[in-house]
Coordinates of C-alpha atoms in Angstrom, one line a residue:
M19 CA -125.0 28.1 32.7
R20 CA -122.4 25.6 30.4
G21 CA -120.2 27.6 27.6
Y22 CA -121.0 26.8 24.7
K23 CA -118.2 23.8 24.1
E24 CA -119.2 22.6 27.4
P25 CA -119.1 18.7 26.9
K26 CA -123.2 17.1 27.7
P27 CA -124.0 15.8 31.3
V28 CA -122.4 12.1 31.4
E29 CA -125.8 10.3 31.4
K30 CA -126.2 7.5 34.4
I31 CA -125.7 4.1 32.9
E32 CA -126.7 0.9 34.5
L33 CA -124.1 -2.1 34.3
N34 CA -124.1 -5.9 34.6
E35 CA -122.4 -7.0 37.3
N36 CA -121.6 -9.8 35.6
H37 CA -119.9 -8.1 32.7
I38 CA -118.1 -6.1 35.2
K39 CA -116.8 -9.3 36.6
L40 CA -115.8 -11.1 33.2
R41 CA -113.8 -8.1 32.5
V42 CA -112.1 -7.6 35.9
I43 CA -111.2 -11.3 34.9
F44 CA -109.4 -10.1 31.7
L45 CA -107.5 -7.7 33.2
I46 CA -106.0 -10.3 35.6
I47 CA -105.3 -12.4 32.9
F48 CA -103.2 -9.6 30.4
A49 CA -101.4 -8.5 33.9
L50 CA -100.5 -11.6 34.3
I51 CA -99.6 -12.0 30.4
A52 CA -97.4 -9.3 30.6
I53 CA -95.9 -9.7 33.2
G54 CA -94.7 -13.2 32.9
A55 CA -93.5 -11.9 29.3
I56 CA -91.6 -8.9 31.3
G57 CA -90.0 -11.8 33.5
F58 CA -88.8 -14.0 31.1
G59 CA -87.0 -11.4 29.1
I60 CA -85.3 -10.2 32.2
Y61 CA -84.3 -14.2 32.6
K62 CA -83.1 -14.2 28.9
I63 CA -80.6 -11.7 29.8
A64 CA -79.5 -12.3 33.2
N65 CA -79.4 -16.3 32.6
K66 CA -77.5 -15.8 28.3
D67 CA -76.2 -18.8 27.8
K68 CA -72.7 -18.7 27.5
G69 CA -71.5 -18.8 23.7
W70 CA -72.1 -17.0 20.4
Q71 CA -74.2 -14.4 21.0
N72 CA -75.6 -11.3 18.6
I73 CA -75.1 -8.4 20.4
S74 CA -77.2 -4.9 19.1
L75 CA -77.4 -2.0 20.3
N76 CA -79.3 -0.8 22.6
T77 CA -80.7 3.2 22.3
H78 CA -83.1 3.7 20.5
K79 CA -81.8 7.1 19.5
Y80 CA -79.8 5.4 17.3
S81 CA -81.0 2.6 16.6
R82 CA -80.6 2.8 12.6
L83 CA -77.0 2.9 13.2
E84 CA -76.9 -0.5 13.1
N85 CA -78.1 -0.9 9.8
D86 CA -75.1 -1.8 8.5
F87 CA -73.2 -3.8 11.8
T88 CA -73.7 -7.3 12.2
F89 CA -71.6 -7.6 16.1
S90 CA -70.9 -11.0 17.3
Y91 CA -69.3 -12.2 20.3
Y92 CA -68.5 -15.2 22.7
V93 CA -70.7 -15.1 26.1
K94 CA -69.3 -16.4 29.1
S95 CA -71.5 -14.8 31.2
A96 CA -74.9 -12.8 31.8
T97 CA -72.3 -9.9 33.3
E98 CA -69.9 -10.1 30.5
Y99 CA -72.8 -10.0 27.8
K100 CA -73.4 -6.5 29.4
K101 CA -70.1 -5.5 29.4
V102 CA -70.0 -5.8 26.6
S103 CA -73.0 -4.6 25.2
A104 CA -72.5 -1.3 26.5
A105 CA -69.1 -0.8 25.3
Y106 CA -70.4 -1.7 21.4
D107 CA -73.1 0.7 22.3
K108 CA -70.6 3.4 23.4
Y109 CA -67.9 3.2 21.2
F110 CA -70.1 2.2 17.9
I111 CA -72.1 5.7 18.8
E112 CA -68.7 7.7 19.3
A113 CA -66.9 6.8 15.5
K114 CA -70.4 7.2 13.7
T115 CA -72.0 10.1 14.3
E116 CA -68.0 11.6 14.6
L117 CA -67.3 10.6 11.1
D118 CA -71.2 10.2 9.2
D119 CA -72.0 13.1 7.3
T120 CA -75.8 13.0 8.3
F121 CA -75.8 14.0 12.1
E122 CA -75.9 17.0 14.1
K123 CA -73.5 17.2 16.0
E124 CA -71.1 20.1 17.3
N125 CA -67.3 19.5 15.8
N126 CA -68.4 16.2 13.9
I127 CA -67.5 16.2 10.0
N128 CA -70.9 17.3 9.1
Y129 CA -70.2 21.0 11.5
I130 CA -66.3 20.5 9.1
N131 CA -68.3 20.9 5.6
K132 CA -70.7 24.0 7.1
N133 CA -67.9 25.7 8.6
P134 CA -65.5 26.2 6.5
N135 CA -62.3 28.4 6.4
K136 CA -62.4 28.3 10.3
E137 CA -60.5 26.7 13.6
I138 CA -62.6 23.3 14.7
E139 CA -61.1 21.0 17.4
V140 CA -62.1 17.8 17.0
S141 CA -62.0 14.0 18.7
E142 CA -58.5 12.7 18.2
F143 CA -60.2 10.0 16.3
L144 CA -62.0 12.3 13.8
Y145 CA -58.5 14.3 14.2
N146 CA -56.5 11.4 13.7
S147 CA -59.0 9.6 10.9
L148 CA -58.3 12.9 8.7
K149 CA -54.9 13.2 9.7
D150 CA -54.9 9.0 7.8
I151 CA -57.0 9.4 5.0
I152 CA -55.1 12.6 3.4
S153 CA -52.2 11.0 4.2
D154 CA -51.8 9.5 0.4
S155 CA -55.2 10.2 -1.4
N156 CA -57.7 13.0 -2.0
Y157 CA -60.4 10.2 -1.3
L158 CA -62.0 12.6 1.5
Y159 CA -62.2 15.3 -1.0
L160 CA -64.5 14.2 -3.2
G161 CA -67.7 14.5 -1.4
S162 CA -69.0 17.1 -3.8
I163 CA -68.9 14.3 -6.3
N164 CA -70.0 12.0 -3.8
H165 CA -73.6 14.1 -3.8
Y166 CA -75.1 12.6 -7.1
Y167 CA -74.0 9.2 -6.6
D168 CA -75.8 9.3 -3.3
Q169 CA -78.3 10.4 -5.5
M170 CA -78.0 7.8 -7.9
I171 CA -78.2 5.2 -5.2
Y172 CA -80.9 6.3 -3.2
A173 CA -83.2 7.2 -5.9
I174 CA -86.6 5.3 -5.5
D175 CA -87.6 5.8 -9.3
D176 CA -85.1 4.6 -11.5
T177 CA -86.4 6.6 -13.9
F178 CA -84.4 10.3 -12.1
I179 CA -81.0 7.6 -12.3
D180 CA -79.6 9.5 -15.4
K181 CA -80.6 12.3 -14.1
Y182 CA -77.6 12.2 -11.8
D183 CA -75.3 9.6 -13.0
P184 CA -71.8 11.5 -13.8
I185 CA -71.3 8.9 -17.1
S186 CA -74.0 9.7 -19.0
N187 CA -75.3 12.8 -18.7
E188 CA -73.5 15.5 -20.3
S189 CA -74.5 18.0 -18.3
I190 CA -73.3 16.5 -15.2
N191 CA -70.3 14.9 -16.3
N192 CA -69.5 19.0 -16.2
I193 CA -69.7 19.6 -13.3
V194 CA -67.7 16.2 -11.4
N195 CA -65.3 17.7 -14.1
K196 CA -64.8 21.2 -12.4
L197 CA -65.2 20.3 -9.3
L198 CA -62.5 18.0 -9.8
E199 CA -60.7 20.7 -11.4
Y200 CA -61.0 22.6 -7.8
I201 CA -59.9 19.3 -6.0
N202 CA -57.0 19.3 -8.0
N203 CA -55.6 23.0 -8.4
E204 CA -55.9 21.8 -4.3
E205 CA -59.0 25.1 -4.0
V206 CA -60.4 22.8 -0.9
K207 CA -57.1 21.2 1.7
L208 CA -58.4 20.4 4.7
E209 CA -55.0 22.0 7.3
L210 CA -54.3 20.2 11.0
L211 CA -53.3 21.9 13.4
D212 CA -52.2 21.8 16.9
N213 CA -54.2 20.2 20.0
N214 CA -56.8 18.2 17.2
K215 CA -58.3 21.5 15.3
V216 CA -58.6 21.5 11.8
K217 CA -59.5 24.4 9.3
L218 CA -60.6 23.2 6.4
N219 CA -59.5 25.7 3.6
V220 CA -62.1 26.6 0.6
S221 CA -61.7 29.2 -1.9
D222 CA -64.7 31.3 -2.8
N223 CA -64.1 30.3 -5.8
Y224 CA -64.8 26.7 -5.2
L225 CA -67.3 27.6 -2.7
S226 CA -69.4 29.8 -4.9
Y227 CA -69.6 26.9 -7.4
L228 CA -71.2 24.4 -4.6
K229 CA -73.8 26.9 -3.8
E230 CA -74.7 27.8 -7.4
N231 CA -75.1 23.6 -8.0
D232 CA -77.1 23.3 -4.5
I233 CA -74.4 20.8 -3.5
N234 CA -73.2 21.5 0.1
K235 CA -70.9 18.8 0.7
I236 CA -67.4 19.2 0.4
I237 CA -65.4 16.2 2.6
D238 CA -67.0 12.7 3.3
F239 CA -64.6 9.6 4.5
S240 CA -67.5 7.5 1.5
W241 CA -66.3 4.2 1.2
L242 CA -63.6 4.2 3.8
E243 CA -66.3 5.4 7.1
N244 CA -66.7 2.0 8.2
A245 CA -63.7 1.3 7.7
Y246 CA -62.3 3.4 10.0
I247 CA -65.7 2.3 12.5
I248 CA -65.1 -1.0 12.7
D249 CA -61.6 -0.2 13.3
Y250 CA -62.1 2.3 16.1
V251 CA -64.7 -0.2 17.5
V252 CA -62.5 -3.2 18.1
N253 CA -59.5 -1.7 19.2
N254 CA -61.9 -0.6 22.1
L255 CA -63.0 -3.7 22.8
K256 CA -60.1 -5.2 22.7
K257 CA -58.0 -2.4 25.2
D258 CA -61.0 -3.4 27.2
G259 CA -59.9 -6.6 27.5
F260 CA -62.4 -8.3 25.5
K261 CA -61.1 -11.5 23.8
R262 CA -63.2 -13.0 21.2
G263 CA -65.4 -11.8 18.8
I264 CA -66.4 -10.7 15.3
I265 CA -68.3 -7.2 14.1
R266 CA -69.2 -7.3 10.1
T267 CA -70.3 -4.8 7.6
Y268 CA -72.2 -5.2 4.7
D269 CA -70.0 -2.9 2.9
G270 CA -66.8 -5.4 3.0
Y271 CA -65.4 -5.0 6.5
N272 CA -64.9 -7.8 8.8
R273 CA -62.4 -8.1 11.8
A274 CA -62.5 -11.3 14.3
F275 CA -60.5 -10.6 17.6
D276 CA -59.8 -13.3 19.5
S277 CA -57.0 -14.1 22.1
E278 CA -57.3 -18.2 21.9
E279 CA -56.9 -17.6 17.8
Y280 CA -60.1 -19.2 16.5
V281 CA -60.5 -20.2 13.1
Y282 CA -63.4 -18.0 11.1
K283 CA -65.2 -19.2 7.9
Y284 CA -65.1 -16.3 5.5
T285 CA -67.9 -17.0 2.3
L286 CA -67.3 -16.7 -1.0
F287 CA -69.6 -14.8 -3.3
D288 CA -69.5 -14.7 -7.0
E289 CA -72.1 -13.4 -10.1
I290 CA -73.2 -16.0 -12.8
N291 CA -75.6 -14.2 -15.9
N292 CA -76.7 -11.6 -13.3
N293 CA -77.2 -14.5 -10.5
S294 CA -75.4 -14.0 -7.6
G295 CA -74.5 -17.0 -5.0
K296 CA -72.5 -18.5 -2.5
I297 CA -69.7 -20.7 -4.2
G298 CA -67.1 -21.7 -1.3
E299 CA -65.6 -20.1 1.5
F300 CA -62.1 -20.0 3.1
S301 CA -60.9 -20.3 7.0
Y302 CA -58.6 -17.9 8.6
N303 CA -57.6 -17.4 11.8
A304 CA -58.1 -15.2 14.3
N305 CA -57.1 -11.4 14.6
Q306 CA -57.0 -11.1 10.6
S307 CA -59.2 -8.2 9.2
I308 CA -61.1 -8.8 5.7
V309 CA -62.3 -6.4 3.2
N310 CA -63.9 -7.0 0.4
F311 CA -64.8 -5.0 -2.5
K312 CA -68.1 -6.1 -5.0
N313 CA -69.6 -4.9 -8.2
F314 CA -72.6 -7.0 -7.4
I315 CA -75.6 -7.2 -4.7
V316 CA -75.6 -10.7 -2.5
Y317 CA -78.2 -9.4 -0.2
N318 CA -80.7 -6.6 0.1
K319 CA -79.0 -4.1 2.1
D320 CA -76.1 -4.4 -0.7
S321 CA -78.2 -2.0 -2.8
Q322 CA -77.6 0.8 -0.4
F323 CA -74.3 0.7 -1.7
I324 CA -74.4 -0.5 -5.4
R325 CA -76.7 0.8 -8.0
Y326 CA -77.7 -1.6 -11.0
M327 CA -78.6 0.7 -14.4
K328 CA -80.9 -0.1 -17.2
D329 CA -78.0 -0.6 -19.4
N330 CA -76.9 -3.3 -16.1
T331 CA -73.5 -2.0 -15.4
R332 CA -73.4 -0.4 -12.0
R333 CA -72.3 2.8 -10.1
T334 CA -70.9 2.6 -6.6
Y335 CA -69.2 4.9 -3.9
Y336 CA -65.1 3.5 -5.6
I337 CA -65.9 6.8 -7.3
S338 CA -61.6 7.3 -9.2
N339 CA -59.8 11.2 -8.5
L340 CA -59.2 10.9 -12.2
D341 CA -62.7 11.4 -13.9
G342 CA -65.1 10.9 -10.8
Y343 CA -66.6 7.5 -12.4
S344 CA -67.3 5.0 -10.9
K345 CA -64.8 1.9 -11.4
A346 CA -64.4 -2.4 -10.2
S347 CA -61.8 -3.4 -12.0
K348 CA -62.8 -6.6 -10.7
N349 CA -66.2 -7.8 -9.8
Y350 CA -65.0 -9.1 -7.2
L351 CA -61.3 -8.5 -4.8
L352 CA -60.5 -9.3 -1.5
G353 CA -57.5 -8.8 0.6
Y354 CA -57.1 -10.3 4.6
A355 CA -53.7 -9.9 6.9
N356 CA -52.8 -9.1 10.0
K357 CA -53.6 -4.9 9.5
S358 CA -56.3 -2.9 10.1
C359 CA -59.2 -2.8 7.5
V360 CA -58.5 1.1 6.3
E361 CA -54.9 -0.2 5.4
I362 CA -56.4 -3.0 3.7
A363 CA -58.7 -0.8 1.9
K364 CA -56.6 2.1 0.6
M365 CA -54.3 -0.8 -0.7
L366 CA -57.1 -2.3 -2.5
A367 CA -58.8 1.1 -3.5
K368 CA -55.7 1.4 -6.0
I369 CA -55.8 -2.0 -7.8
Y370 CA -59.9 -1.9 -7.9
I371 CA -60.9 1.3 -8.7
S372 CA -59.3 1.6 -11.9
D373 CA -60.4 0.1 -15.7
T374 CA -58.2 -2.5 -15.7
F375 CA -57.2 -4.9 -13.5
D376 CA -53.3 -4.9 -12.8
T377 CA -52.2 -8.1 -11.6
D378 CA -48.4 -6.0 -10.8
L379 CA -50.0 -4.0 -8.1
I380 CA -51.1 -7.9 -6.7
N381 CA -47.8 -8.9 -7.1
S382 CA -45.7 -5.6 -5.8
N383 CA -48.4 -6.0 -2.6
K384 CA -48.8 -9.7 -1.9
D385 CA -46.3 -9.6 0.9
K386 CA -48.6 -7.3 2.9
C387 CA -51.5 -8.4 2.4
N388 CA -52.9 -11.8 0.9
F389 CA -55.4 -11.3 -2.0
I390 CA -58.7 -13.9 -3.5
Y391 CA -59.9 -12.3 -6.7
Y392 CA -61.5 -14.8 -9.9
D393 CA -61.0 -15.0 -13.3
N394 CA -63.2 -16.7 -15.2
F395 CA -64.0 -19.7 -12.7
N396 CA -60.4 -19.7 -11.0
I397 CA -60.7 -18.9 -7.9
C398 CA -57.0 -16.7 -7.6
H399 CA -55.5 -16.1 -4.5
T400 CA -52.1 -15.3 -3.0
D401 CA -52.1 -17.5 0.7
N402 CA -49.5 -20.5 0.4
N403 CA -51.5 -21.8 3.8
A404 CA -55.1 -20.6 2.1
D405 CA -57.7 -23.3 3.2
I406 CA -60.4 -22.8 0.9
K407 CA -63.1 -25.2 0.3
I408 CA -65.8 -25.1 -3.6
T409 CA -69.0 -25.3 -2.4
F410 CA -70.5 -24.7 -6.0
V411 CA -70.6 -27.8 -8.2
S412 CA -72.0 -27.6 -11.6
D413 CA -71.2 -29.1 -15.0
E414 CA -71.2 -25.9 -16.7
Y415 CA -69.6 -23.8 -14.0
K416 CA -66.3 -25.1 -12.9
Y417 CA -64.8 -23.5 -10.1
K418 CA -60.8 -24.7 -9.2
E419 CA -57.9 -22.7 -7.4
V420 CA -55.1 -21.1 -8.6
L421 CA -51.9 -20.1 -6.6
I422 CA -50.7 -16.9 -7.7

């Protein structure tokens, strides 16, 4: 006797033999197509053309990590392609999961945020990055304020943007001012201990205030995160003997490394009447880093870093440690030198994150770094040997080079 939920017996069905043969033929054809596709994929990998190739992350687990980065490398063989691809995966994932607060990982920055007032042994890379970022600024401690910029920049519905804006929302402005008070009074301070150990000292009052306002981020690398990552990846690739590549990020970091002194080109963008586009390009030598801060969207992915408000003002992660407001003294500021991206970025920040553009800071730093910025339709630069080509031609908008 069958139980209540047992299925009915299968009825015997007469099958047409011609249909069976046809199905077998189709299965064979589909199998051959699949085998051919797999074979073609293996062939493409095994026979990589010599020359520039885009190197993508090969792991599905961290596929979203690639969104902000593009890596091109001059490949000489299929073996080299596999090696540089594996190395890129390794170093990128190591760095990203250490510095990005969204990753649950033991002893990374997310772990430090969740375990204040506790000694934590971290990786040498994270330890050195933390040591560097606190050496001359308090950017690291603005993580709690970044909480509100996260809400604005990633908001799906524009109607909710003002709810989190420190500039237009008085309630949020008061909270940000209080957060700055705690930060400036050093009620949050990272202590660097021996043997790569750190301790994020946070006062009880500050912890209570963060909890009261549902803020779970205390420290954050923010706009400097990708600078530390790109430097780590390139330095390790060079150490491993890889000699000709270039890595770029959408938020303005660019590092070329080349033992053959190849000349690279960098595209210059500007915004005219709320429309952005290419206005020119400049050539630069290998082994130079470029950092570009901008206050307008060029690529779709720039919306991950820039938010347009209803009045056409912008909000970015370039936050002043004086008042918690995002600021841009220029719409576009670029620096390049034979230095790390981190060094250049911190130099640019002192000029860019301000209410006013100070040319004295440009002049006092131009022996350390070359700068490019716009003054109306003048492309101002500090490099005597700059090779700038203006590509945008218009009767109304006439760009020209000006050496500062």
